[in-house]
Coordinates of C-alpha atoms and ligand atoms in Angstrom, one line a residue:
X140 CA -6.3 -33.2 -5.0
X141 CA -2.6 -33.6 -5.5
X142 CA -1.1 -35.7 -8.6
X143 CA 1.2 -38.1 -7.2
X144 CA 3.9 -37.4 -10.0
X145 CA 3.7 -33.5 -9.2
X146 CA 3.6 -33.8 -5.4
X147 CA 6.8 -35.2 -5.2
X148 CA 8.1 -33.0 -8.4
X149 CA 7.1 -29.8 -5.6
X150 CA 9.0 -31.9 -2.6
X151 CA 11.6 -31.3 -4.5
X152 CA 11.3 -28.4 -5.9
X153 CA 9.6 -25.7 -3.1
X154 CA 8.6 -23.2 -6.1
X155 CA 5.7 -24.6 -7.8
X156 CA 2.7 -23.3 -9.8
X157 CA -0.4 -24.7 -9.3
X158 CA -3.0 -24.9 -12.3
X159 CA -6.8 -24.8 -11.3
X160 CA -8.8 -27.0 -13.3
X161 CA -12.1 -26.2 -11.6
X162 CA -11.6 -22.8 -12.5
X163 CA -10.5 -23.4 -16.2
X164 CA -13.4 -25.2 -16.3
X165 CA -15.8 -22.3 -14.9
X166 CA -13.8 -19.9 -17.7
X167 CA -14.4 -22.3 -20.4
X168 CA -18.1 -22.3 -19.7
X169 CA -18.1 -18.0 -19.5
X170 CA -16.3 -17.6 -22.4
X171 CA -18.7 -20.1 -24.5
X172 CA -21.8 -18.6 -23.3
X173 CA -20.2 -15.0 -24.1
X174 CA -19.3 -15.9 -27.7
X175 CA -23.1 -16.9 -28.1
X176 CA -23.5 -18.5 -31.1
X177 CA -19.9 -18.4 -32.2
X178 CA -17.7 -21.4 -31.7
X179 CA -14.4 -20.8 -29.9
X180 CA -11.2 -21.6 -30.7
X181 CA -8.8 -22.3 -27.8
X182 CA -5.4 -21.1 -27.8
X183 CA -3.2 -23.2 -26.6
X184 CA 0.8 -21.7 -27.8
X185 CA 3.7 -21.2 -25.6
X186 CA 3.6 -24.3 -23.3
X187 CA -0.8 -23.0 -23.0
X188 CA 0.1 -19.5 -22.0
X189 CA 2.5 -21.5 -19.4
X190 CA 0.1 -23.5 -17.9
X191 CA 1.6 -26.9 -19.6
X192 CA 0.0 -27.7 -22.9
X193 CA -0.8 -30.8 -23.1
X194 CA -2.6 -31.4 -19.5
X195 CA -4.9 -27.9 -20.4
X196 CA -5.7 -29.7 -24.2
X197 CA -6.8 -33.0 -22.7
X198 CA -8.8 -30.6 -19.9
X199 CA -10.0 -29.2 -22.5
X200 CA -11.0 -31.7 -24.6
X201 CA -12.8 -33.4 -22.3
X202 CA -15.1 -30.0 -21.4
X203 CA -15.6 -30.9 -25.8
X204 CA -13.7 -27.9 -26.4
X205 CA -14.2 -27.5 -30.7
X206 CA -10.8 -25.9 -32.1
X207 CA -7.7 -26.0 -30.5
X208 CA -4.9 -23.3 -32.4
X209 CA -1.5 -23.3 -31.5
X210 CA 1.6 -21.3 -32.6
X211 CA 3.8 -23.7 -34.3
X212 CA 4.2 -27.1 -35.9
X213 CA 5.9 -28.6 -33.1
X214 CA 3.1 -27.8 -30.7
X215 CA 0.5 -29.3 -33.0
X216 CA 2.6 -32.7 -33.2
X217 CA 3.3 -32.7 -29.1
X218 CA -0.9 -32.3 -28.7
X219 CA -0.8 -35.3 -31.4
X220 CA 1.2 -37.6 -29.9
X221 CA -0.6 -37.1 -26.9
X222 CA -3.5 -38.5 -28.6
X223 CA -5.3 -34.9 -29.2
X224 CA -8.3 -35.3 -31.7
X225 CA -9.7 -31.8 -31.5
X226 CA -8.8 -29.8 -34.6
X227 CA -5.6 -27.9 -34.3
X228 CA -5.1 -24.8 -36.3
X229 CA -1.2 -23.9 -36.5
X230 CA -1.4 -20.4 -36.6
X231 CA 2.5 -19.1 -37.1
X232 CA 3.8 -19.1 -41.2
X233 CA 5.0 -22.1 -42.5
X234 CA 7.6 -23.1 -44.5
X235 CA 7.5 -25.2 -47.5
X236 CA 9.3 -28.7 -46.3
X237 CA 7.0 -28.4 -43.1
X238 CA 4.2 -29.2 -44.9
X239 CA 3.9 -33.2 -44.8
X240 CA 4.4 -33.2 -41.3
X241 CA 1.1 -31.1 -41.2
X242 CA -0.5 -33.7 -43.4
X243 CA 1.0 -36.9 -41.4
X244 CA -0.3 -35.5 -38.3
X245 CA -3.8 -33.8 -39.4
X246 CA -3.1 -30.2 -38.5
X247 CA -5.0 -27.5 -40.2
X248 CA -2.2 -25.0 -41.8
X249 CA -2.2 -21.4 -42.1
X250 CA -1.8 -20.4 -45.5
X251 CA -0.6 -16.6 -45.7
X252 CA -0.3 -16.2 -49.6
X253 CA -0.5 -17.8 -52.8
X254 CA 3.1 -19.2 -53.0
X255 CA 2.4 -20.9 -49.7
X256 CA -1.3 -22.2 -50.7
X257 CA 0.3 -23.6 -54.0
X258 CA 3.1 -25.5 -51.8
X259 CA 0.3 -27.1 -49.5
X260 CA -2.0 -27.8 -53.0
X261 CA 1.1 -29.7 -54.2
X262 CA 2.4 -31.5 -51.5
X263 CA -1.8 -33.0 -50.8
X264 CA -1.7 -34.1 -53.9
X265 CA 1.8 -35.5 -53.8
X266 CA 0.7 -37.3 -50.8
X267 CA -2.8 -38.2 -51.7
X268 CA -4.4 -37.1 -49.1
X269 CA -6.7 -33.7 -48.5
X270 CA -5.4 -30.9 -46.6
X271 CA -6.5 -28.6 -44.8
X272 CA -6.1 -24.4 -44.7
X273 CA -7.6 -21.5 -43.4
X274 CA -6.5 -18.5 -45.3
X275 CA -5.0 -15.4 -43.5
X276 CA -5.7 -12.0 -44.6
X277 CA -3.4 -9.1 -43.3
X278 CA -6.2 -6.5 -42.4
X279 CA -3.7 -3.7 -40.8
X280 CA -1.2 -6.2 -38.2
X281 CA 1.6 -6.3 -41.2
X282 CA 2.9 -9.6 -39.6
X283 CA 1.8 -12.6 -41.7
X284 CA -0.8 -13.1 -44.4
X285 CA -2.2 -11.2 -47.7
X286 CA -2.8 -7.7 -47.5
X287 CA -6.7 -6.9 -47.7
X288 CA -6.0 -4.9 -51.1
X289 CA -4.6 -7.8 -52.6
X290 CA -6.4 -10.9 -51.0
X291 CA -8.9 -11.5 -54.0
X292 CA -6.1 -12.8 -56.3
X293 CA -5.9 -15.4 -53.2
X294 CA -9.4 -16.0 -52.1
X295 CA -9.3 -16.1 -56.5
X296 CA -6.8 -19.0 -56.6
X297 CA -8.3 -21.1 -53.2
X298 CA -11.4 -21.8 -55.2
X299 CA -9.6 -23.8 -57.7
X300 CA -7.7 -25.8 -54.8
X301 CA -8.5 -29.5 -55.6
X302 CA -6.4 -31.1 -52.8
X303 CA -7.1 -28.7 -50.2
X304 CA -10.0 -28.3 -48.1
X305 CA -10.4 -24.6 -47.7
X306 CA -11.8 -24.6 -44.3
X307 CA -11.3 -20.7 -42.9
X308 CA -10.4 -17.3 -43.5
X309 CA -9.4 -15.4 -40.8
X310 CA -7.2 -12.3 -40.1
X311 CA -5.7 -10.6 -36.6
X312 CA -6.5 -7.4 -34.5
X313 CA -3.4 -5.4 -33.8
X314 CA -5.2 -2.9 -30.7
X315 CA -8.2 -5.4 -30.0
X316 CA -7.0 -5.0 -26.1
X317 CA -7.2 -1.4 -26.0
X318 CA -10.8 0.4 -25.3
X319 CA -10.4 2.6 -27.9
X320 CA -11.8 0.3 -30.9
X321 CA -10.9 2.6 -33.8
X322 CA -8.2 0.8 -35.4
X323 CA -10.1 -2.8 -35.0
X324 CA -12.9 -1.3 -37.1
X325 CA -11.0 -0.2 -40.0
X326 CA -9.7 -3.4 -40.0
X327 CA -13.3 -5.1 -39.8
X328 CA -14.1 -2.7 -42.9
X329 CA -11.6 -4.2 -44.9
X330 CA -12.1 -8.1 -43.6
X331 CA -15.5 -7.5 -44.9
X332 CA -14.7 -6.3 -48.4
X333 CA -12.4 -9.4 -48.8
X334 CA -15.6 -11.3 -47.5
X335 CA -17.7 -10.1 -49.6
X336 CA -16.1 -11.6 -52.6
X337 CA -17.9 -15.5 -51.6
X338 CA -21.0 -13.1 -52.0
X339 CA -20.2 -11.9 -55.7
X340 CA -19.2 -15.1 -56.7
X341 CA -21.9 -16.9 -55.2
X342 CA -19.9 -19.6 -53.4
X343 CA -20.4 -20.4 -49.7
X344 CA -18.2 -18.5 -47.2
X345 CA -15.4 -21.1 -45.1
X346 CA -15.7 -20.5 -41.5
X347 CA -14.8 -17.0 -40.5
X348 CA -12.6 -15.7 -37.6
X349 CA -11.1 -12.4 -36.7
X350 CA -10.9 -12.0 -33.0
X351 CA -8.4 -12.5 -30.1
X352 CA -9.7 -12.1 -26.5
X353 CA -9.9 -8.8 -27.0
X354 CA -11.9 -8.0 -29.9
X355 CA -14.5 -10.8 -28.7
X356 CA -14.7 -8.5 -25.7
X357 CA -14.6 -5.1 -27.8
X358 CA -17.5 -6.0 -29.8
X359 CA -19.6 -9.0 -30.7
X360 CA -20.2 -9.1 -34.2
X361 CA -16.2 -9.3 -34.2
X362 CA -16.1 -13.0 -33.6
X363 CA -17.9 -13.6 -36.6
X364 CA -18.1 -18.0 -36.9
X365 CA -15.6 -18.3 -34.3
X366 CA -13.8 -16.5 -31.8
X367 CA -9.6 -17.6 -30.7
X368 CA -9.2 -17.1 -27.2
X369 CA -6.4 -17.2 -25.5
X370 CA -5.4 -14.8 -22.5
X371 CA -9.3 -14.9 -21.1
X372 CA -9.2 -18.6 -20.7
X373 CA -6.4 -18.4 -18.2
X374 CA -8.5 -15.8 -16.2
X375 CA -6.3 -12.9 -17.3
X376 CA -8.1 -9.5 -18.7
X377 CA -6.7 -8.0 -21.7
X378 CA -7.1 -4.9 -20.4
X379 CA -9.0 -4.2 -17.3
X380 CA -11.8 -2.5 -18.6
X381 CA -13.1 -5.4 -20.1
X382 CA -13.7 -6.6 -16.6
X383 CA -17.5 -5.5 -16.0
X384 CA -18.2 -7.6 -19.2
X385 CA -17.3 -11.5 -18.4
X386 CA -16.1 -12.8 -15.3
X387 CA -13.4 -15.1 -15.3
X388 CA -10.6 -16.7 -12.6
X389 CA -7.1 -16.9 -12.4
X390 CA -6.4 -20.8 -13.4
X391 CA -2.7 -20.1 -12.2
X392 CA -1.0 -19.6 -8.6
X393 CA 2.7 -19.3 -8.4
X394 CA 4.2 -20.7 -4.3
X395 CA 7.2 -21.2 -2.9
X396 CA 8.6 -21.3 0.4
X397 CA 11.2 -19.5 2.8
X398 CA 14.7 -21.1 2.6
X399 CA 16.8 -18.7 4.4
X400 CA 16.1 -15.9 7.5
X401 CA 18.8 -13.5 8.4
X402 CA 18.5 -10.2 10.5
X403 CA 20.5 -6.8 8.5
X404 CA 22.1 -4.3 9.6
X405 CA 21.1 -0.8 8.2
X406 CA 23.1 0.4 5.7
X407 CA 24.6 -3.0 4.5
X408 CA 23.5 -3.6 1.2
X409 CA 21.2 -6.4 -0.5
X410 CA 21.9 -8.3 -3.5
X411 CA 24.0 -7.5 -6.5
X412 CA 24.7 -4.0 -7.5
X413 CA 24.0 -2.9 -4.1
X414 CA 20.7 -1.2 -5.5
X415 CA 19.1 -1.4 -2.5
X416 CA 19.8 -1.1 2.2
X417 CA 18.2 -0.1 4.8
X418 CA 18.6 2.8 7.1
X419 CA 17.6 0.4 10.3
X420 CA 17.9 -3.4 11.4
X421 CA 15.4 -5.5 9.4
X422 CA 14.7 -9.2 8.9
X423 CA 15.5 -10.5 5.2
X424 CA 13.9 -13.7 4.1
X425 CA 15.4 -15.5 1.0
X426 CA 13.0 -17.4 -1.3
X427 CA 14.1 -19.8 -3.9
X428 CA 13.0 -18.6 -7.1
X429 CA 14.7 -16.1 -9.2
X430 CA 14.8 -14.7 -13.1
X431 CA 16.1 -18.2 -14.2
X432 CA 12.5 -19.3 -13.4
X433 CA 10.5 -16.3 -14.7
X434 CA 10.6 -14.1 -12.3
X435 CA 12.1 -11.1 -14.0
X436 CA 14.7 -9.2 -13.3
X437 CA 12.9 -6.2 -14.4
X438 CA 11.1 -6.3 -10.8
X439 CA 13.9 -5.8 -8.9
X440 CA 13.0 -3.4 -5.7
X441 CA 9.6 -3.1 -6.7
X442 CA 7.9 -6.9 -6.4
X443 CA 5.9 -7.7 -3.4
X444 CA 5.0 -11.5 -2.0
X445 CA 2.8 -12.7 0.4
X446 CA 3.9 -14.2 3.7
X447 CA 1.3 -14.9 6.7
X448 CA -1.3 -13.5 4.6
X449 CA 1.3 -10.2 4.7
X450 CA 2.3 -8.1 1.6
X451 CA 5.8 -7.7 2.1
X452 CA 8.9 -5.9 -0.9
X453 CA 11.4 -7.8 -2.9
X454 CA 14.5 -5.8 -2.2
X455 CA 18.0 -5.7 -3.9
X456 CA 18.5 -7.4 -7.6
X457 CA 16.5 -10.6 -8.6
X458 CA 19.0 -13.2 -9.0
X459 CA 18.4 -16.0 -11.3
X460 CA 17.8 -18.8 -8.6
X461 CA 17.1 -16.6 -5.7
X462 CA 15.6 -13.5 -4.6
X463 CA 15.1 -11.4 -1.1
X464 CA 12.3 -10.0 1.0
X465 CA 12.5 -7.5 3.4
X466 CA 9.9 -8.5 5.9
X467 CA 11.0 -5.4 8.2
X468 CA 9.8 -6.3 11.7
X469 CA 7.1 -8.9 10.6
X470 CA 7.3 -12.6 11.0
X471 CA 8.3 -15.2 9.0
X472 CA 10.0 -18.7 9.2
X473 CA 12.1 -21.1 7.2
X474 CA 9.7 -23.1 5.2
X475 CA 6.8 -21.1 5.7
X476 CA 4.7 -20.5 2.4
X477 CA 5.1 -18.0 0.2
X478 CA 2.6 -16.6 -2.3
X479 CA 4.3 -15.4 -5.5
X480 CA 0.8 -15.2 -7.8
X481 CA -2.6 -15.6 -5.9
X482 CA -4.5 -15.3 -3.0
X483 CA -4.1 -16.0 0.9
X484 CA -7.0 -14.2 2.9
X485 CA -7.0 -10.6 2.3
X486 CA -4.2 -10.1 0.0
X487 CA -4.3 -11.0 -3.7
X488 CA -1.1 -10.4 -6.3
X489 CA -1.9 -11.2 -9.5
X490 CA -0.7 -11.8 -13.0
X491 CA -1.1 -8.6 -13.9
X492 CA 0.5 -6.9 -11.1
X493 CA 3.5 -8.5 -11.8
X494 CA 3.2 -7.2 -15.4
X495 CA 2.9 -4.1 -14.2
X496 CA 6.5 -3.9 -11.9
X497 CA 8.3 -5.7 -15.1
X498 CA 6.5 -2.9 -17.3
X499 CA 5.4 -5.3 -19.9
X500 CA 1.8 -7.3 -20.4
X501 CA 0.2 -10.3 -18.6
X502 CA 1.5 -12.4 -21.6
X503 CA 4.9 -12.2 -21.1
X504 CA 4.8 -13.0 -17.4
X505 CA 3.5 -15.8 -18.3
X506 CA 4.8 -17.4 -20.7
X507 CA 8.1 -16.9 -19.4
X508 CA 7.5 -18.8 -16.3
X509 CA 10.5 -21.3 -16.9
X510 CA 9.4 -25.6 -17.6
X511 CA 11.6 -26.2 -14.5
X512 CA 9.2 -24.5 -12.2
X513 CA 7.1 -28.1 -11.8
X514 CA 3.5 -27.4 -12.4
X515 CA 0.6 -29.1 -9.8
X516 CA -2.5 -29.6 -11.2
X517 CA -5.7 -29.3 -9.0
X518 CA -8.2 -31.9 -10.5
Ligands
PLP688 C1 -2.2 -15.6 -29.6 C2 -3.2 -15.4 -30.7 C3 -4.6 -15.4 -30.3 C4 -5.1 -15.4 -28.9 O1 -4.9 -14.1 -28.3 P1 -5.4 -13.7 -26.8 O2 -5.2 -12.3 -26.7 O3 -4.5 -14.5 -25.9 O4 -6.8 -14.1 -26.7 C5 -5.5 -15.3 -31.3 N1 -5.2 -15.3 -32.6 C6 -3.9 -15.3 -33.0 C7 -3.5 -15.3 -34.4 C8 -2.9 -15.4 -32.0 O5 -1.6 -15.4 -32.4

């Protein structure tokens, strides 16, 4: 069923994408049963992979989801104000005068080193309050957090933290979506000499995290407490040779609909730059979507959409509100539905065939679909 709000929102607008619930639902239940007895964290950044953030965290929420993680401040206050209770871990590095916002609004904060664990000690205890960390260990990504060789002199300084809750340690796979795990189990090796110092000072360990979609899927002593899944959630593989292992849905279709239908002559040129003409008549269709919504440029002459349950080729350069289909002799009217992501009878396109055209990953499609594409929620 249709939300009110977002029907008319897709009146106006003929692009839309349309979020399956249901089938969010079905992946949340996969992906819980997969991580056994390792909680999951769900991964929320980037508008929810694209899918709108805060309808997918009250979804969510009410499934009793247990950790929500997020990229940056902002997105943590947003699922706040929204009236989120779930944890959020704020996974991006912080910066010093961000910290009381984290306190005001109960986020759990990343704390990469000891300059930035001393800041969050000090503005607690400014504040009176308790806060709350996970600690990030740089096992072999080089992007945020202490490097495994010095970590101790952290892990040290954490246990003498009186005004913060030290609730996690965690660190991040750089080739978890590859099938070649080599890499990810150097870095387990070191994660687990960091770890073991809770051992040789006898003090319980804080709940432990390593893995992305990926290295749940690569191996599964990898999620250790707790597994942060992102990509997977959204019914999108990593890589697809993780596909034999869980089975998971698409939660997002991308329509829209035929606004324009002209017959060519050959050799006259399509679109900007000329790139691309035909050597006979054809029929052209012009949909109303372009790289202003998300669709990128980088597909240009090598897209295809469904029409009349018909694969058909994007032709000439993706404009940024528009874009055309050469639908050669086939059959299609102003109006008439258009499948952009998704399914109609036979023929499927998916996320990550459109990653494939614009040569980069399922991710980036995604989360570059542009907020003015209105999304429709099936409940
Ligand atoms: C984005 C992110 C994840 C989730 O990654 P997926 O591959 O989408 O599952 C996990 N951990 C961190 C630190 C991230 O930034």
């Amino acid at each position: 069923m249709l939300h009110e709000d977002t029907l008319s929102d897709s009146v106006l607008r003929p692009t839309f994408i349309t979020v399956d619930l249901p089938a969010l639902s079905k992946n949340f239940d996969a992906i819980n049963q997969y991580a056994g007895s390792s909680k999951v964290m769900y991964i929320l950044k980037a508008n929810a992979y694209g899918h709108g953030l805060i309808k997918i965290a009250k979804h969510l929420e009410s499934l009793g989801a247990y950790y929500f993680g997020v990229a940056y401040l902002e997105e943590g206050i947003m699922l706040r104000e929204a009236g989120i209770r779930t944890p959020i871990l704020v996974l991006g590095g912080i910066i010093g005068n961000q910290i009381p916002l984290f306190l005001e609004h109960d986020l759990t904060i990343t704390a990469s080193s000891i300059e930035k664990l001393k800041q969050i000690e000090y503005a607690a205890k400014r504040r009176g309050v308790i806060a709350k960390a996970h600690l990030k260990i740089d096992t072999g990504m080089e992007r945020i957090g202490m490097h495994y060789y010095s970590a101790h002199s952290l892990l040290e300084a954490s246990l003498k933290c009186e005004h913060t809750n030290i609730e996690g340690i965690f660190t991040h796979f750089a080739n978890a979506d590859e099938a070649d795990d080599a890499y990810t189990s150097i870095q387990v090796d070191r994660f687990e000499k960091v770890l073991a110092f809770y051992e040789s000072k006898n003090v319980k360990r804080p709940l432990v995290h390593a893995s992305n979609s990926g290295g749940m899927l690569q191996h599964s002593t990898h999620s250790y407490d707790m597994a942060r899944v992102g990509l997977l959630l959204y019914g999108v593989y990593p890589n697809d040779h993780f596909k034999e292992l869980i089975k998971v849905k698409p939660v997002m279709s991308w329509k829209t609909h035929v606004v324009f239908f002209k017959v060519i002559q050959k050799d006259h040129p399509v679109s900007y730059g000329s790139t691309w003409q035909s050597d006979h008549q054809t029929r052209i269709i012009t949909l109303p979507v372009g790289y202003g919504d998300g669709y990128m440029r980088a597909m240009s002459n090598k897209a295809k959409i469904i029409v009349r349950g018909v694969k058909h080729e994007q032709v000439g350069h993706i404009c940024m509100d528009q874009m055309m289909i050469n639908i050669d002799d086939g059959t299609a009217y102003n109006g008439d539905e258009v499948i952009l992501i998704g399914q109609d009878g036979k023929e499927e396109i998916t996320i990550e065939d459109l990653a494939d055209w614009a040569q980069t990953i399922p991710y980036e499609i995604l989360t570059n679909i542009n907020t003015r594409v209105p999304r429709v929620y099936i409940e």
